Amino acid sequence: MKHLTITILCLTWGITQAGTGTNLRTTSEWIAHIERTAHFVNFDTPLVEQTIKFPGYRYFDNEIYFRQQQRDNLDTYDLYLKQEQQTAEALKSKSYASGETIQLSLVFHFLHTTDLESIEKELTFQMEALNRDFGQLEVPEKDSRDPDDQYRSLAANPNIQFVLADISGGTGIAKVAESVATWDTFDDMKEVSRGSPPIDPDRYINIWVVKMGDYLSSYTSQPYTDKTLDGIVLEDIYFGHGKAEGYDQGKTLTHLMANYLGLNDLWGLSRCQDDGVSDTPIHNSPTWGAPGGHHISTCGPGPRAMTMNFMDNSLDAYLYMFTKGQVERLRYMLSPDGPRYHLTKN
């Protein structure tokens, strides 16, 4: 019941705070907005009661994970605020929109099955999906959700490519095991005793593929979090072709990878918050399922939702773009000025 109450409060806040539902374009406005809404991600409702999943829908637990980190480390919010301020100031003073291809190395920890043949098949598909989404522009000529080409004209190519790390004979696989039936607690899968610890997070992006229980969904760490926990945790039903209907094109990891590299969800840390990108509309919540042509955000003046953006949550077939602003933010994070630059030095 508490989960339903929280959901209603989120939607109500999104409607009543309509005056804040416009993208904030200066560093001072953006930081002030974060500070005004800090209370919304800093309460003490038990986490386990906030993460109940309803069958058939994809969830991301980044917001809940952030709250837990706040409780474990009181400096977490200050670190987040500092990163957002530095990012806003950097993007204001310099362009990071283009450049040569950036290559990043991935390490996978498979804790959901011991079927190596199946893992290798799905891993090939997943790598192709990542490199497609971060390295190509596949924007349809027409889209009923964007009849005036307002959003498709903003599409841009991050020009980022992914390879498997040179470990275990170049396979990029750190461990294959099925020691736990389901994982219900954040970061347990990263422990030596029960799971698989991250391998050299200063060089590699670590990804854990695991079976999750009713109280845990896919999530990722941020550049300012503990290095011993750094990486992405992906629910096994969304890996590769996956086992979840409608989420079979590998785009769950595309979303999480962008989170890991520094993009916020379109709704920010909470409903109707700014994502820190100038050319995306503010969303009141994730989009569920197959969005129609008139999906409107309840934030601010009611902008049309950007349901085709990888940082929303539509079915995979409906997602196909990052914006120019998102690409610039991604490339800043991986530039010599950014917090993820160390990942490019392999």
mmCIF file of C-alpha atoms in Angstrom:
data_model
loop_
_atom_site.group_PDB
_atom_site.id
_atom_site.type_symbol
_atom_site.label_atom_id
_atom_site.label_comp_id
_atom_site.label_asym_id
_atom_site.label_seq_id
_atom_site.Cartn_x
_atom_site.Cartn_y
_atom_site.Cartn_z
ATOM 1 C CA MET A 1 0.000 0.000 0.000
ATOM 2 C CA LYS A 2 2.849 2.357 0.729
ATOM 3 C CA HIS A 3 4.151 1.873 -2.800
ATOM 4 C CA LEU A 4 0.843 3.036 -4.225
ATOM 5 C CA THR A 5 0.768 6.013 -1.880
ATOM 6 C CA ILE A 6 4.241 7.075 -2.958
ATOM 7 C CA THR A 7 3.260 6.815 -6.614
ATOM 8 C CA ILE A 8 0.241 9.047 -6.087
ATOM 9 C CA LEU A 9 2.353 11.596 -4.256
ATOM 10 C CA CYS A 10 4.826 11.638 -7.139
ATOM 11 C CA LEU A 11 2.122 12.361 -9.688
ATOM 12 C CA THR A 12 0.475 14.982 -7.503
ATOM 13 C CA TRP A 13 3.796 16.749 -6.999
ATOM 14 C CA GLY A 14 4.323 16.728 -10.761
ATOM 15 C CA ILE A 15 1.001 18.511 -11.301
ATOM 16 C CA THR A 16 1.055 20.983 -8.440
ATOM 17 C CA GLN A 17 4.637 22.017 -9.134
ATOM 18 C CA ALA A 18 3.868 22.848 -12.742
ATOM 19 C CA GLY A 19 5.612 26.185 -12.416
ATOM 20 C CA THR A 20 8.973 24.420 -12.107
ATOM 21 C CA GLY A 21 8.392 22.105 -15.044
ATOM 22 C CA THR A 22 10.525 23.891 -17.595
ATOM 23 C CA ASN A 23 14.137 23.191 -18.399
ATOM 24 C CA LEU A 24 16.473 25.463 -16.469
ATOM 25 C CA ARG A 25 19.162 26.931 -18.645
ATOM 26 C CA THR A 26 21.701 28.606 -16.362
ATOM 27 C CA THR A 27 24.013 26.949 -13.870
ATOM 28 C CA SER A 28 22.579 28.896 -10.945
ATOM 29 C CA GLU A 29 18.973 28.078 -11.882
ATOM 30 C CA TRP A 30 19.760 24.395 -12.330
ATOM 31 C CA ILE A 31 21.575 24.073 -8.998
ATOM 32 C CA ALA A 32 18.882 26.067 -7.197
ATOM 33 C CA HIS A 33 16.244 23.753 -8.649
ATOM 34 C CA ILE A 34 18.099 20.674 -7.366
ATOM 35 C CA GLU A 35 18.404 22.218 -3.910
ATOM 36 C CA ARG A 36 14.692 23.118 -3.801
ATOM 37 C CA THR A 37 13.690 19.548 -4.585
ATOM 38 C CA ALA A 38 16.312 17.781 -2.451
ATOM 39 C CA HIS A 39 13.745 16.844 0.191
ATOM 40 C CA PHE A 40 11.981 14.646 -2.321
ATOM 41 C CA VAL A 41 14.901 12.214 -2.500
ATOM 42 C CA ASN A 42 15.800 12.305 1.165
ATOM 43 C CA PHE A 43 13.122 10.565 3.238
ATOM 44 C CA ASP A 44 13.133 7.453 5.407
ATOM 45 C CA THR A 45 10.482 5.144 3.983
ATOM 46 C CA PRO A 46 11.956 1.605 3.993
ATOM 47 C CA LEU A 47 13.509 0.970 0.594
ATOM 48 C CA VAL A 48 12.084 -2.516 0.319
ATOM 49 C CA GLU A 49 8.568 -1.055 0.339
ATOM 50 C CA GLN A 50 9.310 1.276 -2.567
ATOM 51 C CA THR A 51 10.531 -1.230 -5.119
ATOM 52 C CA ILE A 52 7.659 -3.673 -5.641
ATOM 53 C CA LYS A 53 7.491 -4.504 -9.333
ATOM 54 C CA PHE A 54 4.363 -5.134 -11.357
ATOM 55 C CA PRO A 55 4.694 -7.927 -13.955
ATOM 56 C CA GLY A 56 5.264 -6.927 -17.556
ATOM 57 C CA TYR A 57 6.903 -3.552 -16.908
ATOM 58 C CA ARG A 58 10.545 -2.526 -16.886
ATOM 59 C CA TYR A 59 11.832 -0.635 -13.864
ATOM 60 C CA PHE A 60 15.042 1.220 -13.083
ATOM 61 C CA ASP A 61 16.106 1.548 -9.445
ATOM 62 C CA ASN A 62 18.609 4.402 -9.803
ATOM 63 C CA GLU A 63 16.510 6.752 -7.671
ATOM 64 C CA ILE A 64 16.118 4.181 -4.879
ATOM 65 C CA TYR A 65 19.812 3.307 -5.071
ATOM 66 C CA PHE A 66 20.677 6.986 -4.718
ATOM 67 C CA ARG A 67 18.543 7.188 -1.577
ATOM 68 C CA GLN A 68 20.292 4.198 -0.053
ATOM 69 C CA GLN A 69 23.672 5.742 -0.788
ATOM 70 C CA GLN A 70 22.525 8.914 0.961
ATOM 71 C CA ARG A 71 21.798 6.874 4.056
ATOM 72 C CA ASP A 72 25.090 5.010 3.901
ATOM 73 C CA ASN A 73 27.150 8.122 3.145
ATOM 74 C CA LEU A 74 25.873 11.560 4.131
ATOM 75 C CA ASP A 75 28.210 13.168 1.581
ATOM 76 C CA THR A 76 26.457 11.500 -1.372
ATOM 77 C CA TYR A 77 24.087 14.353 -2.084
ATOM 78 C CA ASP A 78 26.853 16.958 -1.869
ATOM 79 C CA LEU A 79 28.950 14.900 -4.294
ATOM 80 C CA TYR A 80 26.015 14.677 -6.690
ATOM 81 C CA LEU A 81 25.388 18.408 -6.459
ATOM 82 C CA LYS A 82 29.073 19.168 -7.037
ATOM 83 C CA GLN A 83 29.155 16.959 -10.134
ATOM 84 C CA GLU A 84 26.043 18.603 -11.590
ATOM 85 C CA GLN A 85 27.451 22.056 -10.976
ATOM 86 C CA GLN A 86 30.812 21.198 -12.557
ATOM 87 C CA THR A 87 29.050 19.631 -15.540
ATOM 88 C CA ALA A 88 26.768 22.622 -16.086
ATOM 89 C CA GLU A 89 29.680 25.057 -15.889
ATOM 90 C CA ALA A 90 31.838 22.985 -18.266
ATOM 91 C CA LEU A 91 29.099 22.676 -20.882
ATOM 92 C CA LYS A 92 28.449 26.396 -20.660
ATOM 93 C CA SER A 93 32.083 27.316 -21.304
ATOM 94 C CA LYS A 94 33.135 24.770 -23.933
ATOM 95 C CA SER A 95 31.693 22.548 -26.669
ATOM 96 C CA TYR A 96 32.053 18.785 -26.401
ATOM 97 C CA ALA A 97 29.648 17.985 -29.229
ATOM 98 C CA SER A 98 32.010 16.219 -31.601
ATOM 99 C CA GLY A 99 35.298 14.400 -31.810
ATOM 100 C CA GLU A 100 36.890 11.077 -32.610
ATOM 101 C CA THR A 101 35.353 7.747 -31.673
ATOM 102 C CA ILE A 102 35.651 6.924 -27.977
ATOM 103 C CA GLN A 103 36.273 3.259 -27.141
ATOM 104 C CA LEU A 104 35.310 1.748 -23.791
ATOM 105 C CA SER A 105 36.028 -1.745 -22.436
ATOM 106 C CA LEU A 106 33.430 -3.877 -20.665
ATOM 107 C CA VAL A 107 33.709 -6.663 -18.086
ATOM 108 C CA PHE A 108 30.699 -8.929 -17.538
ATOM 109 C CA HIS A 109 29.880 -10.902 -14.392
ATOM 110 C CA PHE A 110 27.198 -13.507 -15.190
ATOM 111 C CA LEU A 111 25.584 -14.697 -11.967
ATOM 112 C CA HIS A 112 22.262 -15.912 -13.391
ATOM 113 C CA THR A 113 23.223 -19.071 -15.293
ATOM 114 C CA THR A 114 26.121 -21.408 -16.062
ATOM 115 C CA ASP A 115 25.030 -21.947 -19.675
ATOM 116 C CA LEU A 116 28.117 -20.492 -21.349
ATOM 117 C CA GLU A 117 26.876 -21.166 -24.894
ATOM 118 C CA SER A 118 23.722 -19.117 -24.285
ATOM 119 C CA ILE A 119 25.721 -16.380 -22.555
ATOM 120 C CA GLU A 120 28.122 -16.012 -25.471
ATOM 121 C CA LYS A 121 25.268 -15.848 -27.986
ATOM 122 C CA GLU A 122 23.394 -13.164 -26.051
ATOM 123 C CA LEU A 123 26.605 -11.278 -25.305
ATOM 124 C CA THR A 124 27.313 -10.944 -29.026
ATOM 125 C CA PHE A 125 23.813 -9.567 -29.585
ATOM 126 C CA GLN A 126 24.087 -7.176 -26.629
ATOM 127 C CA MET A 127 27.417 -5.758 -27.782
ATOM 128 C CA GLU A 128 25.985 -5.175 -31.253
ATOM 129 C CA ALA A 129 23.012 -3.369 -29.691
ATOM 130 C CA LEU A 130 25.221 -1.083 -27.602
ATOM 131 C CA ASN A 131 27.426 -0.194 -30.545
ATOM 132 C CA ARG A 132 24.361 0.462 -32.695
ATOM 133 C CA ASP A 133 22.726 2.781 -30.174
ATOM 134 C CA PHE A 134 25.900 4.685 -29.257
ATOM 135 C CA GLY A 135 27.512 4.638 -32.688
ATOM 136 C CA GLN A 136 24.825 5.036 -35.334
ATOM 137 C CA LEU A 137 21.876 7.269 -36.139
ATOM 138 C CA GLU A 138 18.788 5.235 -37.002
ATOM 139 C CA VAL A 139 16.053 7.859 -36.962
ATOM 140 C CA PRO A 140 12.850 7.002 -38.874
ATOM 141 C CA GLU A 141 11.728 9.326 -41.641
ATOM 142 C CA LYS A 142 8.299 9.607 -40.015
ATOM 143 C CA ASP A 143 7.026 9.125 -36.465
ATOM 144 C CA SER A 144 3.436 9.849 -35.387
ATOM 145 C CA ARG A 145 4.766 10.844 -31.968
ATOM 146 C CA ASP A 146 6.793 13.624 -33.600
ATOM 147 C CA PRO A 147 4.712 14.877 -36.554
ATOM 148 C CA ASP A 148 6.562 18.188 -36.915
ATOM 149 C CA ASP A 149 10.067 16.705 -36.609
ATOM 150 C CA GLN A 150 10.587 18.690 -33.396
ATOM 151 C CA TYR A 151 12.508 15.923 -31.663
ATOM 152 C CA ARG A 152 13.973 13.856 -34.500
ATOM 153 C CA SER A 153 15.807 16.951 -35.726
ATOM 154 C CA LEU A 154 17.690 16.946 -32.413
ATOM 155 C CA ALA A 155 19.000 13.387 -32.779
ATOM 156 C CA ALA A 156 22.769 12.992 -32.569
ATOM 157 C CA ASN A 157 25.377 10.237 -32.563
ATOM 158 C CA PRO A 158 27.513 9.890 -29.388
ATOM 159 C CA ASN A 159 30.227 8.138 -31.434
ATOM 160 C CA ILE A 160 31.069 5.773 -28.571
ATOM 161 C CA GLN A 161 31.996 2.140 -29.171
ATOM 162 C CA PHE A 162 32.307 -0.770 -26.754
ATOM 163 C CA VAL A 163 34.644 -3.750 -26.756
ATOM 164 C CA LEU A 164 35.084 -6.683 -24.407
ATOM 165 C CA ALA A 165 37.922 -6.206 -21.942
ATOM 166 C CA ASP A 166 41.127 -8.136 -22.451
ATOM 167 C CA ILE A 167 40.551 -10.563 -19.597
ATOM 168 C CA SER A 168 39.883 -14.314 -19.595
ATOM 169 C CA GLY A 169 41.419 -14.682 -23.024
ATOM 170 C CA GLY A 170 39.741 -11.579 -24.375
ATOM 171 C CA THR A 171 36.195 -12.749 -23.645
ATOM 172 C CA GLY A 172 35.449 -9.926 -21.215
ATOM 173 C CA ILE A 173 33.813 -12.436 -18.866
ATOM 174 C CA ALA A 174 34.955 -12.268 -15.253
ATOM 175 C CA LYS A 175 32.734 -14.978 -13.815
ATOM 176 C CA VAL A 176 29.959 -17.392 -14.737
ATOM 177 C CA ALA A 177 28.000 -18.781 -11.799
ATOM 178 C CA GLU A 178 24.545 -19.342 -10.357
ATOM 179 C CA SER A 179 25.219 -19.360 -6.632
ATOM 180 C CA VAL A 180 22.158 -17.332 -5.575
ATOM 181 C CA ALA A 181 18.577 -17.938 -6.730
ATOM 182 C CA THR A 182 17.636 -14.244 -6.717
ATOM 183 C CA TRP A 183 19.261 -11.038 -5.500
ATOM 184 C CA ASP A 184 17.142 -8.716 -3.366
ATOM 185 C CA THR A 185 19.715 -6.333 -1.877
ATOM 186 C CA PHE A 186 21.741 -3.621 -3.589
ATOM 187 C CA ASP A 187 25.408 -4.471 -4.261
ATOM 188 C CA ASP A 188 25.481 -7.942 -2.662
ATOM 189 C CA MET A 189 26.402 -9.382 -6.051
ATOM 190 C CA LYS A 190 29.623 -7.333 -5.957
ATOM 191 C CA GLU A 191 30.962 -9.074 -2.837
ATOM 192 C CA VAL A 192 33.773 -11.619 -3.047
ATOM 193 C CA SER A 193 32.008 -14.077 -0.734
ATOM 194 C CA ARG A 194 28.684 -14.272 -2.603
ATOM 195 C CA GLY A 195 29.153 -12.713 -6.013
ATOM 196 C CA SER A 196 31.975 -11.250 -8.076
ATOM 197 C CA PRO A 197 33.930 -8.074 -7.210
ATOM 198 C CA PRO A 198 34.532 -5.413 -9.877
ATOM 199 C CA ILE A 199 37.677 -5.765 -11.936
ATOM 200 C CA ASP A 200 39.829 -2.641 -12.280
ATOM 201 C CA PRO A 201 37.000 -0.054 -12.364
ATOM 202 C CA ASP A 202 39.519 2.629 -13.292
ATOM 203 C CA ARG A 203 39.882 0.925 -16.674
ATOM 204 C CA TYR A 204 36.757 -1.146 -17.247
ATOM 205 C CA ILE A 205 32.996 -0.771 -16.996
ATOM 206 C CA ASN A 206 31.801 -3.697 -14.877
ATOM 207 C CA ILE A 207 28.359 -5.158 -15.593
ATOM 208 C CA TRP A 208 26.608 -7.738 -13.405
ATOM 209 C CA VAL A 209 23.810 -9.785 -14.991
ATOM 210 C CA VAL A 210 21.679 -11.318 -12.249
ATOM 211 C CA LYS A 211 18.264 -12.714 -11.411
ATOM 212 C CA MET A 212 16.331 -10.253 -9.273
ATOM 213 C CA GLY A 213 13.543 -10.789 -6.785
ATOM 214 C CA ASP A 214 10.398 -8.728 -6.272
ATOM 215 C CA TYR A 215 12.217 -5.860 -4.567
ATOM 216 C CA LEU A 216 15.110 -5.066 -6.880
ATOM 217 C CA SER A 217 15.422 -3.734 -10.439
ATOM 218 C CA SER A 218 18.305 -2.799 -12.725
ATOM 219 C CA TYR A 219 20.439 0.120 -11.536
ATOM 220 C CA THR A 220 23.813 1.772 -11.944
ATOM 221 C CA SER A 221 26.419 3.651 -9.960
ATOM 222 C CA GLN A 222 27.469 7.233 -10.688
ATOM 223 C CA PRO A 223 30.950 8.756 -11.180
ATOM 224 C CA TYR A 224 31.043 10.057 -7.604
ATOM 225 C CA THR A 225 30.208 6.752 -5.873
ATOM 226 C CA ASP A 226 32.473 4.177 -4.195
ATOM 227 C CA LYS A 227 34.908 2.607 -6.673
ATOM 228 C CA THR A 228 34.493 -0.803 -5.040
ATOM 229 C CA LEU A 229 30.818 -0.715 -6.077
ATOM 230 C CA ASP A 230 31.269 0.945 -9.462
ATOM 231 C CA GLY A 231 29.323 -0.515 -12.364
ATOM 232 C CA ILE A 232 25.952 -1.541 -13.765
ATOM 233 C CA VAL A 233 23.580 -4.200 -12.434
ATOM 234 C CA LEU A 234 21.263 -5.598 -15.116
ATOM 235 C CA GLU A 235 18.321 -7.909 -14.558
ATOM 236 C CA ASP A 236 18.868 -11.065 -16.597
ATOM 237 C CA ILE A 237 15.497 -10.898 -18.389
ATOM 238 C CA TYR A 238 16.688 -7.713 -20.161
ATOM 239 C CA PHE A 239 20.119 -8.980 -21.205
ATOM 240 C CA GLY A 240 20.514 -9.474 -24.949
ATOM 241 C CA HIS A 241 17.262 -10.623 -26.533
ATOM 242 C CA GLY A 242 15.968 -11.057 -23.005
ATOM 243 C CA LYS A 243 12.890 -12.848 -21.737
ATOM 244 C CA ALA A 244 10.595 -9.852 -21.252
ATOM 245 C CA GLU A 245 8.111 -9.181 -24.042
ATOM 246 C CA GLY A 246 8.751 -5.849 -25.746
ATOM 247 C CA TYR A 247 12.187 -5.394 -24.186
ATOM 248 C CA ASP A 248 14.126 -7.606 -26.569
ATOM 249 C CA GLN A 249 16.467 -5.281 -28.466
ATOM 250 C CA GLY A 250 19.143 -4.774 -25.815
ATOM 251 C CA LYS A 251 18.099 -1.200 -25.051
ATOM 252 C CA THR A 252 17.790 -1.664 -21.290
ATOM 253 C CA LEU A 253 21.575 -1.722 -21.115
ATOM 254 C CA THR A 254 21.705 1.263 -23.494
ATOM 255 C CA HIS A 255 19.678 3.266 -20.956
ATOM 256 C CA LEU A 256 21.757 2.072 -18.005
ATOM 257 C CA MET A 257 25.043 2.643 -19.808
ATOM 258 C CA ALA A 258 24.053 6.244 -20.486
ATOM 259 C CA ASN A 259 23.117 6.599 -16.790
ATOM 260 C CA TYR A 260 26.496 5.194 -15.799
ATOM 261 C CA LEU A 261 28.326 7.592 -18.106
ATOM 262 C CA GLY A 262 26.491 10.577 -16.630
ATOM 263 C CA LEU A 263 23.074 11.073 -18.233
ATOM 264 C CA ASN A 264 20.042 11.506 -16.013
ATOM 265 C CA ASP A 265 16.648 10.019 -16.799
ATOM 266 C CA LEU A 266 14.300 12.482 -18.515
ATOM 267 C CA TRP A 267 12.426 12.934 -15.216
ATOM 268 C CA GLY A 268 15.618 13.595 -13.252
ATOM 269 C CA LEU A 269 16.113 12.095 -9.796
ATOM 270 C CA SER A 270 12.388 12.403 -9.196
ATOM 271 C CA ARG A 271 9.231 13.317 -11.040
ATOM 272 C CA CYS A 272 9.324 16.618 -12.950
ATOM 273 C CA GLN A 273 12.954 17.342 -12.115
ATOM 274 C CA ASP A 274 15.246 18.707 -14.802
ATOM 275 C CA ASP A 275 17.737 16.249 -16.302
ATOM 276 C CA GLY A 276 20.385 18.934 -16.815
ATOM 277 C CA VAL A 277 20.139 18.802 -20.622
ATOM 278 C CA SER A 278 18.889 21.839 -22.513
ATOM 279 C CA ASP A 279 17.108 20.179 -25.439
ATOM 280 C CA THR A 280 15.007 17.544 -23.658
ATOM 281 C CA PRO A 281 11.513 18.148 -22.243
ATOM 282 C CA ILE A 282 10.850 17.506 -18.570
ATOM 283 C CA HIS A 283 8.913 14.296 -17.906
ATOM 284 C CA ASN A 284 6.626 13.690 -14.962
ATOM 285 C CA SER A 285 7.422 9.957 -15.005
ATOM 286 C CA PRO A 286 8.769 7.139 -17.157
ATOM 287 C CA THR A 287 6.700 6.154 -20.176
ATOM 288 C CA TRP A 288 5.282 2.650 -19.914
ATOM 289 C CA GLY A 289 4.588 0.365 -22.854
ATOM 290 C CA ALA A 290 3.840 1.591 -26.373
ATOM 291 C CA PRO A 291 3.288 5.371 -26.330
ATOM 292 C CA GLY A 292 0.724 7.000 -28.592
ATOM 293 C CA GLY A 293 1.156 10.109 -30.685
ATOM 294 C CA HIS A 294 -0.128 12.559 -28.081
ATOM 295 C CA HIS A 295 1.737 11.552 -24.943
ATOM 296 C CA ILE A 296 1.939 14.772 -22.905
ATOM 297 C CA SER A 297 4.004 15.431 -19.786
ATOM 298 C CA THR A 298 2.080 16.870 -16.836
ATOM 299 C CA CYS A 299 5.068 19.042 -15.934
ATOM 300 C CA GLY A 300 4.992 22.758 -16.663
ATOM 301 C CA PRO A 301 3.215 23.850 -19.840
ATOM 302 C CA GLY A 302 2.558 20.252 -20.849
ATOM 303 C CA PRO A 303 5.326 19.553 -23.369
ATOM 304 C CA ARG A 304 4.989 16.570 -25.667
ATOM 305 C CA ALA A 305 6.918 13.698 -24.101
ATOM 306 C CA MET A 306 10.101 12.579 -25.853
ATOM 307 C CA THR A 307 9.062 8.935 -25.759
ATOM 308 C CA MET A 308 11.573 7.923 -28.437
ATOM 309 C CA ASN A 309 14.537 8.965 -26.288
ATOM 310 C CA PHE A 310 16.749 6.233 -24.860
ATOM 311 C CA MET A 311 16.472 7.922 -21.456
ATOM 312 C CA ASP A 312 12.712 7.361 -21.332
ATOM 313 C CA ASN A 313 11.234 3.892 -20.720
ATOM 314 C CA SER A 314 9.056 3.007 -23.714
ATOM 315 C CA LEU A 315 9.174 -0.471 -25.223
ATOM 316 C CA ASP A 316 12.474 -1.083 -27.013
ATOM 317 C CA ALA A 317 10.967 -0.767 -30.502
ATOM 318 C CA TYR A 318 9.933 2.825 -29.715
ATOM 319 C CA LEU A 319 13.371 4.036 -28.553
ATOM 320 C CA TYR A 320 15.919 5.277 -31.074
ATOM 321 C CA MET A 321 17.729 8.504 -30.149
ATOM 322 C CA PHE A 322 19.882 10.659 -27.942
ATOM 323 C CA THR A 323 19.651 14.434 -28.383
ATOM 324 C CA LYS A 324 22.515 16.759 -29.251
ATOM 325 C CA GLY A 325 22.535 18.016 -25.662
ATOM 326 C CA GLN A 326 22.701 14.495 -24.261
ATOM 327 C CA VAL A 327 25.546 13.611 -26.606
ATOM 328 C CA GLU A 328 27.487 16.668 -25.522
ATOM 329 C CA ARG A 329 27.010 15.734 -21.868
ATOM 330 C CA LEU A 330 28.107 12.138 -22.538
ATOM 331 C CA ARG A 331 31.224 13.259 -24.365
ATOM 332 C CA TYR A 332 32.063 15.788 -21.646
ATOM 333 C CA MET A 333 31.938 13.007 -19.038
ATOM 334 C CA LEU A 334 34.488 11.041 -21.081
ATOM 335 C CA SER A 335 36.676 14.042 -21.951
ATOM 336 C CA PRO A 336 39.894 14.987 -20.090
ATOM 337 C CA ASP A 337 37.712 17.457 -18.152
ATOM 338 C CA GLY A 338 35.147 14.850 -17.118
ATOM 339 C CA PRO A 339 34.832 12.297 -14.290
ATOM 340 C CA ARG A 340 34.788 9.202 -16.549
ATOM 341 C CA TYR A 341 37.872 10.084 -18.595
ATOM 342 C CA HIS A 342 39.914 7.291 -16.975
ATOM 343 C CA LEU A 343 37.779 4.718 -18.817
ATOM 344 C CA THR A 344 39.148 5.873 -22.177
ATOM 345 C CA LYS A 345 42.791 5.142 -21.337
ATOM 346 C CA ASN A 346 42.929 1.435 -22.249
#
